[in-house]
């Protein structure tokens, strides 16, 4: 375990289930991790970040995901926000905002709206210039970490195209309302955001304003998909560990569960899932580190494999533990709820399959 992993292990300790049940991670802990640059580890050193490669950040993300998917979700949001500023921001915007994101300012990213889920082309949030100001009107839903965030990265319509704007969460006209009782990742601070004539200096609009929405969101989504995928590797590891330990210690019919071949089969399935997801995540991160054009597809593949394997594996782990894992407050019960949501976000299973099918068609000649 490296220093980063040791620090986060110590800070989380055995409190992930309590946070899940309470629906809250202590904000001071999030700020501490933020100040250490750990919530967005790929930000370069010149902006106060750790400058981790995608592979190293991914491995760290898996470690966090093995401890607490809510915390990992907050980390994904912060990383996506930083990635968006890094990719779309002007030199001045990068110099202004990235050091904040590596020194304790917490951020969230809003794409989704009541009428725009899988189909982001339906977003109706309006970002318009008015003299030296920009005015933002609209509504975002299910924004991870918005409850904790100081800074909201909001995507919306801008003229004939789209733009992303940096909105302070305490700006007049911004209302943040928590999602009541999310099924999983309960402490990730999901919230809806209302933006009612929010007036900001026009310098808050990130570069690329007016470009097609898909151009603007692709980089953020690729980052988010890889982060979720690595988080799923963490869920898989937590499930594999819990199921293996239980199968060794619990006896039925005069021998440990592990010696019943059907249970052994479940453990083998968990190992295969964990190894498969790890390898596709490594591939995606290497594409990112190498600047490969294959990144977009590799990130979709990693997210799809990670999420589907984690959801299936969490169900398997609950099956191995049976009643011992069937209550809230148990790691596999939490994994079961958390993993299901990973099949919805950052491109649902269906959307991932559509994108992968398109890729298959395009390379088949
Ligand atoms: P819909 O788009 O209504 O889809 C419903 C079902 O239909 C799904 O199964 C979908 O796969 C399927 N479907 C839709 N279109 C097609 C099609 N063309 N072909 C086949 N099937 C289709 N949003 C943010 O902006 N920021 C966040 O930080 C964020 N965090 C989230 C965290 C969680 C835990 C959750 C649950 C959601 C989060 N979201 C966030 C919202 C998320 O991005 C959307 O839920 C997701 O895009 C799916 O949209 P939807 O829920 O409206 O489902």
Coordinates of C-alpha atoms and ligand atoms in Angstrom, one line a residue:
X1 CA 0.0 0.0 0.0
X2 CA 1.5 3.4 -1.0
X3 CA 1.3 6.6 1.2
X4 CA -1.9 7.9 -0.6
X5 CA -3.7 4.6 -0.1
X6 CA -2.5 4.4 3.6
X7 CA -3.8 7.9 4.2
X8 CA -7.2 7.3 2.8
X9 CA -7.5 3.9 4.5
X10 CA -6.7 5.6 7.8
X11 CA -9.2 8.5 7.2
X12 CA -12.0 6.1 6.2
X13 CA -11.2 3.4 8.7
X14 CA -14.4 1.4 9.3
X15 CA -16.8 4.3 8.9
X16 CA -18.0 3.8 5.3
X17 CA -21.1 1.9 6.4
X18 CA -22.0 4.5 9.0
X19 CA -21.6 7.3 6.4
X20 CA -23.8 5.2 4.0
X21 CA -26.5 4.9 6.7
X22 CA -26.3 8.5 7.7
X23 CA -26.1 9.6 4.0
X24 CA -23.2 11.9 4.8
X25 CA -19.4 12.0 4.7
X26 CA -17.9 14.6 7.1
X27 CA -17.1 17.6 5.0
X28 CA -13.8 18.3 6.9
X29 CA -12.6 14.9 5.7
X30 CA -13.4 15.7 2.1
X31 CA -11.6 19.0 2.4
X32 CA -8.6 17.3 3.9
X33 CA -8.4 14.9 1.0
X34 CA -9.0 17.8 -1.4
X35 CA -6.2 19.9 0.2
X36 CA -3.9 16.9 -0.3
X37 CA -4.8 17.0 -4.0
X38 CA -6.2 13.4 -3.7
X39 CA -9.7 14.1 -5.1
X40 CA -8.3 15.1 -8.5
X41 CA -4.9 13.4 -8.6
X42 CA -4.2 14.0 -12.3
X43 CA -4.0 17.8 -12.0
X44 CA -0.4 18.8 -12.9
X45 CA 2.1 20.0 -10.3
X46 CA 2.1 23.5 -11.7
X47 CA -1.4 23.9 -10.4
X48 CA -0.7 22.4 -7.1
X49 CA -1.8 18.9 -8.1
X50 CA -0.1 15.5 -7.8
X51 CA 0.3 15.1 -11.5
X52 CA -0.5 11.4 -11.4
X53 CA -0.8 9.4 -14.6
X54 CA -4.3 8.0 -15.4
X55 CA -3.0 4.6 -14.4
X56 CA -1.8 5.7 -11.0
X57 CA -4.9 7.8 -10.4
X58 CA -7.0 4.8 -11.5
X59 CA -5.3 2.4 -9.1
X60 CA -5.8 4.9 -6.3
X61 CA -9.5 5.3 -7.3
X62 CA -9.9 1.5 -7.1
X63 CA -8.5 1.6 -3.6
X64 CA -10.9 4.3 -2.6
X65 CA -13.7 2.4 -4.3
X66 CA -12.9 -0.7 -2.3
X67 CA -13.4 1.3 0.9
X68 CA -16.3 3.6 0.1
X69 CA -18.2 4.1 -3.2
X70 CA -19.7 7.4 -1.9
X71 CA -16.3 8.9 -1.3
X72 CA -15.1 7.5 -4.7
X73 CA -18.1 9.2 -6.3
X74 CA -17.2 12.5 -4.8
X75 CA -13.7 12.0 -6.1
X76 CA -15.0 11.2 -9.6
X77 CA -17.0 14.5 -9.6
X78 CA -14.0 16.5 -8.4
X79 CA -11.8 14.9 -11.0
X80 CA -14.3 15.5 -13.8
X81 CA -14.6 19.2 -12.8
X82 CA -10.8 19.6 -12.8
X83 CA -10.5 17.7 -16.1
X84 CA -13.1 20.0 -17.7
X85 CA -11.3 23.1 -16.5
X86 CA -8.0 21.7 -17.7
X87 CA -9.4 20.8 -21.1
X88 CA -11.7 23.7 -21.8
X89 CA -10.3 26.5 -19.6
X90 CA -8.1 29.3 -20.9
X91 CA -4.6 29.7 -19.4
X92 CA -6.1 32.2 -17.0
X93 CA -9.0 30.0 -16.0
X94 CA -6.7 27.1 -15.4
X95 CA -4.4 29.3 -13.3
X96 CA -7.4 30.6 -11.3
X97 CA -9.4 27.5 -10.7
X98 CA -7.2 24.4 -10.7
X99 CA -5.2 25.5 -7.6
X100 CA -8.5 25.9 -5.8
X101 CA -9.6 22.4 -6.8
X102 CA -6.3 21.0 -5.4
X103 CA -6.5 23.0 -2.1
X104 CA -9.9 22.1 -0.6
X105 CA -12.5 23.7 -2.9
X106 CA -15.1 21.0 -3.6
X107 CA -16.8 20.7 -7.0
X108 CA -19.5 18.9 -8.9
X109 CA -20.5 18.6 -12.6
X110 CA -24.1 19.0 -13.8
X111 CA -25.2 17.7 -17.2
X112 CA -28.5 15.9 -16.5
X113 CA -31.8 17.6 -16.4
X114 CA -35.4 16.4 -15.9
X115 CA -35.9 16.0 -19.7
X116 CA -32.2 15.2 -20.5
X117 CA -30.8 12.0 -19.1
X118 CA -29.3 9.6 -21.6
X119 CA -30.1 12.1 -24.4
X120 CA -28.0 15.2 -23.4
X121 CA -28.9 16.9 -26.7
X122 CA -32.2 17.7 -24.9
X123 CA -30.6 20.0 -22.3
X124 CA -32.5 23.3 -21.9
X125 CA -30.4 25.1 -19.3
X126 CA -29.6 28.5 -20.9
X127 CA -26.2 30.2 -20.6
X128 CA -26.4 33.7 -22.2
X129 CA -24.1 36.7 -22.3
X130 CA -25.5 40.0 -21.1
X131 CA -23.0 42.8 -21.3
X132 CA -20.0 41.9 -19.2
X133 CA -22.0 39.2 -17.4
X134 CA -23.3 35.8 -18.1
X135 CA -26.7 34.7 -17.0
X136 CA -27.6 31.1 -16.3
X137 CA -31.2 29.7 -16.1
X138 CA -32.1 26.0 -15.8
X139 CA -32.3 23.0 -13.6
X140 CA -29.9 20.1 -13.1
X141 CA -30.8 16.8 -11.4
X142 CA -28.9 14.0 -9.6
X143 CA -25.6 15.9 -9.5
X144 CA -23.1 13.8 -7.5
X145 CA -21.4 15.8 -4.7
X146 CA -23.5 18.9 -5.3
X147 CA -24.5 18.9 -1.6
X148 CA -20.8 19.3 -0.6
X149 CA -19.7 21.5 -3.6
X150 CA -18.5 25.0 -3.5
X151 CA -18.2 25.2 -7.3
X152 CA -20.6 23.8 -9.8
X153 CA -19.5 23.1 -13.4
X154 CA -22.8 23.5 -15.3
X155 CA -23.3 22.6 -19.0
X156 CA -26.0 24.3 -21.0
X157 CA -27.1 25.8 -24.3
X158 CA -25.1 28.8 -25.5
X159 CA -26.3 30.4 -28.7
X160 CA -26.4 27.7 -31.4
X161 CA -24.0 25.4 -29.5
X162 CA -23.2 24.7 -25.8
X163 CA -20.9 25.9 -23.1
X164 CA -19.8 25.1 -19.6
X165 CA -19.8 27.7 -16.9
X166 CA -18.3 27.8 -13.4
X167 CA -21.0 28.7 -10.9
X168 CA -20.2 29.3 -7.2
X169 CA -22.7 27.2 -5.2
X170 CA -23.5 30.2 -3.0
X171 CA -24.2 32.6 -6.0
X172 CA -27.6 34.4 -5.8
X173 CA -30.2 32.4 -7.7
X174 CA -28.6 28.9 -7.0
X175 CA -30.6 26.4 -5.0
X176 CA -29.2 23.0 -4.1
X177 CA -31.7 20.3 -2.9
X178 CA -30.5 16.9 -1.9
X179 CA -31.9 13.8 -3.6
X180 CA -34.0 12.1 -0.9
X181 CA -32.9 8.6 0.1
X182 CA -30.8 7.5 -2.9
X183 CA -30.7 3.7 -3.4
X184 CA -26.9 3.5 -3.3
X185 CA -23.8 5.7 -2.8
X186 CA -26.0 7.3 -0.2
X187 CA -23.3 9.6 1.2
X188 CA -22.2 10.9 -2.2
X189 CA -24.2 14.1 -1.8
X190 CA -26.5 13.8 -4.9
X191 CA -28.6 16.9 -5.4
X192 CA -30.7 18.8 -7.8
X193 CA -29.7 22.3 -8.7
X194 CA -32.0 25.2 -9.6
X195 CA -30.4 28.1 -11.4
X196 CA -32.7 31.1 -11.5
X197 CA -31.2 34.1 -13.4
X198 CA -27.8 33.4 -11.9
X199 CA -25.6 36.4 -13.0
X200 CA -21.9 36.0 -13.0
X201 CA -18.9 37.7 -14.7
X202 CA -18.5 36.4 -18.2
X203 CA -15.0 35.1 -17.4
X204 CA -16.8 32.2 -15.7
X205 CA -17.7 30.7 -19.1
X206 CA -15.1 28.1 -20.0
X207 CA -13.3 28.1 -23.4
X208 CA -14.9 26.4 -26.3
X209 CA -18.3 28.1 -25.7
X210 CA -20.5 27.8 -28.7
X211 CA -19.1 24.4 -29.8
X212 CA -21.3 21.3 -30.2
X213 CA -22.3 19.8 -26.8
X214 CA -20.8 16.4 -27.7
X215 CA -17.4 18.1 -28.3
X216 CA -17.5 19.8 -24.9
X217 CA -18.7 16.8 -22.8
X218 CA -16.6 14.0 -24.4
X219 CA -13.4 14.7 -22.4
X220 CA -15.3 15.1 -19.1
X221 CA -17.3 11.9 -19.8
X222 CA -14.3 9.9 -20.7
X223 CA -12.6 10.9 -17.5
X224 CA -15.8 10.1 -15.5
X225 CA -16.2 6.8 -17.2
X226 CA -12.7 5.7 -16.3
X227 CA -13.1 6.9 -12.8
X228 CA -16.4 5.0 -12.3
X229 CA -14.8 1.9 -13.9
X230 CA -11.9 2.0 -11.5
X231 CA -14.3 2.5 -8.7
X232 CA -16.1 -0.6 -9.8
X233 CA -12.8 -2.5 -9.6
X234 CA -12.7 -1.4 -6.0
X235 CA -16.3 -2.7 -5.4
X236 CA -15.2 -6.0 -7.0
X237 CA -12.2 -6.3 -4.7
X238 CA -14.3 -5.6 -1.6
X239 CA -16.8 -8.2 -2.7
X240 CA -14.1 -10.8 -3.5
X241 CA -12.4 -10.2 -0.1
X242 CA -15.6 -10.4 1.9
X243 CA -16.9 -13.5 0.1
X244 CA -13.6 -15.3 0.4
X245 CA -13.2 -14.6 4.1
X246 CA -16.7 -15.7 4.8
X247 CA -16.4 -18.9 2.7
X248 CA -13.3 -19.9 4.7
X249 CA -14.7 -19.2 8.1
X250 CA -18.4 -20.3 7.9
X251 CA -19.1 -24.0 8.1
X252 CA -22.2 -25.8 6.8
X253 CA -22.7 -29.5 6.4
X254 CA -19.5 -30.1 8.4
X255 CA -17.1 -28.1 6.3
X256 CA -16.2 -24.6 5.3
X257 CA -18.5 -23.1 2.6
X258 CA -15.4 -22.7 0.4
X259 CA -15.2 -26.5 0.2
X260 CA -18.6 -26.7 -1.4
X261 CA -17.9 -26.6 -5.1
X262 CA -20.8 -24.4 -6.0
X263 CA -19.5 -21.8 -3.5
X264 CA -16.0 -22.3 -5.0
X265 CA -17.5 -21.5 -8.4
X266 CA -18.9 -18.2 -7.0
X267 CA -15.5 -17.3 -5.7
X268 CA -13.9 -18.1 -9.1
X269 CA -16.5 -15.9 -10.8
X270 CA -15.7 -13.1 -8.5
X271 CA -11.9 -13.4 -9.2
X272 CA -12.6 -13.5 -13.0
X273 CA -14.8 -10.4 -12.7
X274 CA -12.2 -8.5 -10.7
X275 CA -9.3 -9.4 -13.0
X276 CA -11.3 -8.7 -16.2
X277 CA -12.4 -5.3 -15.0
X278 CA -8.9 -4.4 -13.8
X279 CA -7.3 -5.3 -17.2
X280 CA -9.8 -3.2 -19.2
X281 CA -9.4 -0.3 -16.8
X282 CA -5.6 -0.6 -17.2
X283 CA -6.0 -0.5 -21.0
X284 CA -8.2 2.6 -20.9
X285 CA -5.8 4.4 -18.6
X286 CA -2.9 3.5 -20.8
X287 CA -4.8 4.9 -23.8
X288 CA -5.3 8.1 -21.7
X289 CA -1.6 8.3 -20.7
X290 CA -0.5 7.7 -24.3
X291 CA -2.9 10.2 -25.8
X292 CA -4.3 7.4 -27.9
X293 CA -7.3 8.0 -30.2
X294 CA -8.8 4.8 -28.9
X295 CA -9.4 6.4 -25.5
X296 CA -13.1 7.2 -26.0
X297 CA -14.0 3.6 -26.9
X298 CA -11.6 2.2 -24.3
X299 CA -13.3 4.3 -21.6
X300 CA -16.8 3.2 -22.6
X301 CA -15.6 -0.4 -22.6
X302 CA -14.0 -0.1 -19.2
X303 CA -17.1 1.6 -17.7
X304 CA -19.4 -1.0 -19.2
X305 CA -17.3 -4.0 -18.1
X306 CA -16.6 -2.5 -14.7
X307 CA -20.2 -1.7 -13.9
X308 CA -21.8 -4.9 -15.2
X309 CA -19.2 -7.1 -13.5
X310 CA -19.5 -5.1 -10.3
X311 CA -23.3 -5.4 -10.3
X312 CA -23.3 -9.1 -11.0
X313 CA -20.4 -9.8 -8.5
X314 CA -22.1 -7.8 -5.7
X315 CA -25.1 -10.0 -6.1
X316 CA -22.9 -13.1 -6.1
X317 CA -21.1 -11.9 -2.9
X318 CA -24.5 -11.4 -1.2
X319 CA -25.4 -14.9 -2.2
X320 CA -22.2 -16.3 -0.7
X321 CA -22.7 -14.5 2.6
X322 CA -26.5 -15.1 2.5
X323 CA -28.1 -13.8 5.8
X324 CA -24.7 -12.7 7.1
X325 CA -24.6 -10.1 4.3
X326 CA -28.2 -9.3 4.0
X327 CA -28.5 -6.2 6.1
X328 CA -27.6 -2.6 5.6
X329 CA -24.3 -1.9 7.3
X330 CA -22.6 -4.9 5.7
X331 CA -20.0 -4.3 3.0
X332 CA -21.7 -6.6 0.4
X333 CA -25.1 -5.1 1.0
X334 CA -23.7 -1.7 0.4
X335 CA -21.8 -2.9 -2.7
X336 CA -25.0 -4.5 -4.1
X337 CA -26.8 -1.1 -3.9
X338 CA -23.8 1.0 -5.0
X339 CA -22.9 -1.3 -8.0
X340 CA -26.4 -1.2 -9.4
X341 CA -26.2 2.6 -9.8
X342 CA -23.0 2.2 -11.7
X343 CA -25.0 0.6 -14.5
X344 CA -27.0 3.8 -14.8
X345 CA -24.4 6.6 -14.6
X346 CA -21.8 8.0 -17.1
X347 CA -23.6 6.1 -19.9
X348 CA -26.1 3.5 -18.9
X349 CA -25.6 -0.2 -19.9
X350 CA -27.8 0.3 -22.9
X351 CA -26.0 3.5 -24.0
X352 CA -22.6 1.9 -23.6
X353 CA -23.8 -1.1 -25.7
X354 CA -25.0 1.2 -28.4
X355 CA -21.7 3.0 -28.5
X356 CA -19.8 -0.2 -28.5
X357 CA -22.0 -1.5 -31.3
X358 CA -21.3 1.6 -33.3
X359 CA -17.6 1.0 -32.8
X360 CA -17.8 -2.6 -33.9
X361 CA -19.6 -1.4 -37.1
X362 CA -17.1 1.2 -37.8
X363 CA -14.1 -1.1 -37.5
X364 CA -15.7 -4.0 -39.4
X365 CA -15.0 -2.3 -42.8
Ligands
LIG1 P1 -33.2 7.7 -19.1 O1 -32.4 8.4 -20.1 O2 -34.6 8.1 -19.0 O3 -33.2 6.2 -19.5 C1 -34.1 5.2 -18.9 C2 -33.7 3.9 -19.5 O4 -33.9 3.8 -20.9 C3 -32.3 3.5 -19.2 O5 -32.2 2.1 -19.0 C4 -31.6 3.8 -20.5 O6 -30.4 3.1 -20.6 C5 -32.6 3.5 -21.5 N1 -32.4 4.2 -22.7 C6 -32.4 5.6 -22.9 N2 -32.2 5.8 -24.2 C7 -32.0 4.7 -24.9 C8 -31.8 4.3 -26.2 N3 -31.6 5.2 -27.2 N4 -31.7 3.0 -26.5 C9 -31.8 2.0 -25.5 N5 -32.1 2.3 -24.2 C10 -32.2 3.6 -23.9 N6 -25.9 13.5 -13.8 C11 -25.0 14.6 -13.8 O7 -25.2 15.5 -14.6 N7 -24.0 14.7 -12.9 C12 -23.8 13.7 -12.0 O8 -22.8 13.9 -11.2 C13 -24.6 12.6 -11.9 N8 -24.5 11.7 -11.0 C14 -25.4 10.6 -10.9 C15 -25.3 9.7 -9.9 C16 -26.2 8.6 -9.8 C17 -26.1 7.7 -8.6 C18 -27.3 8.6 -10.7 C19 -28.3 7.5 -10.6 C20 -27.4 9.5 -11.7 C21 -26.5 10.5 -11.8 N9 -26.6 11.5 -12.8 C22 -25.7 12.5 -12.9 C23 -27.6 11.3 -13.8 C24 -27.3 10.3 -14.9 O9 -26.3 10.8 -15.7 C25 -28.5 9.8 -15.6 O10 -29.3 9.1 -14.6 C26 -28.2 8.9 -16.7 O11 -27.7 9.6 -17.8 C27 -29.5 8.2 -17.3 O12 -30.5 9.1 -17.5 P2 -32.0 8.9 -16.9 O13 -31.8 8.5 -15.5 O14 -32.7 10.1 -17.2 O15 -32.5 7.7 -17.7

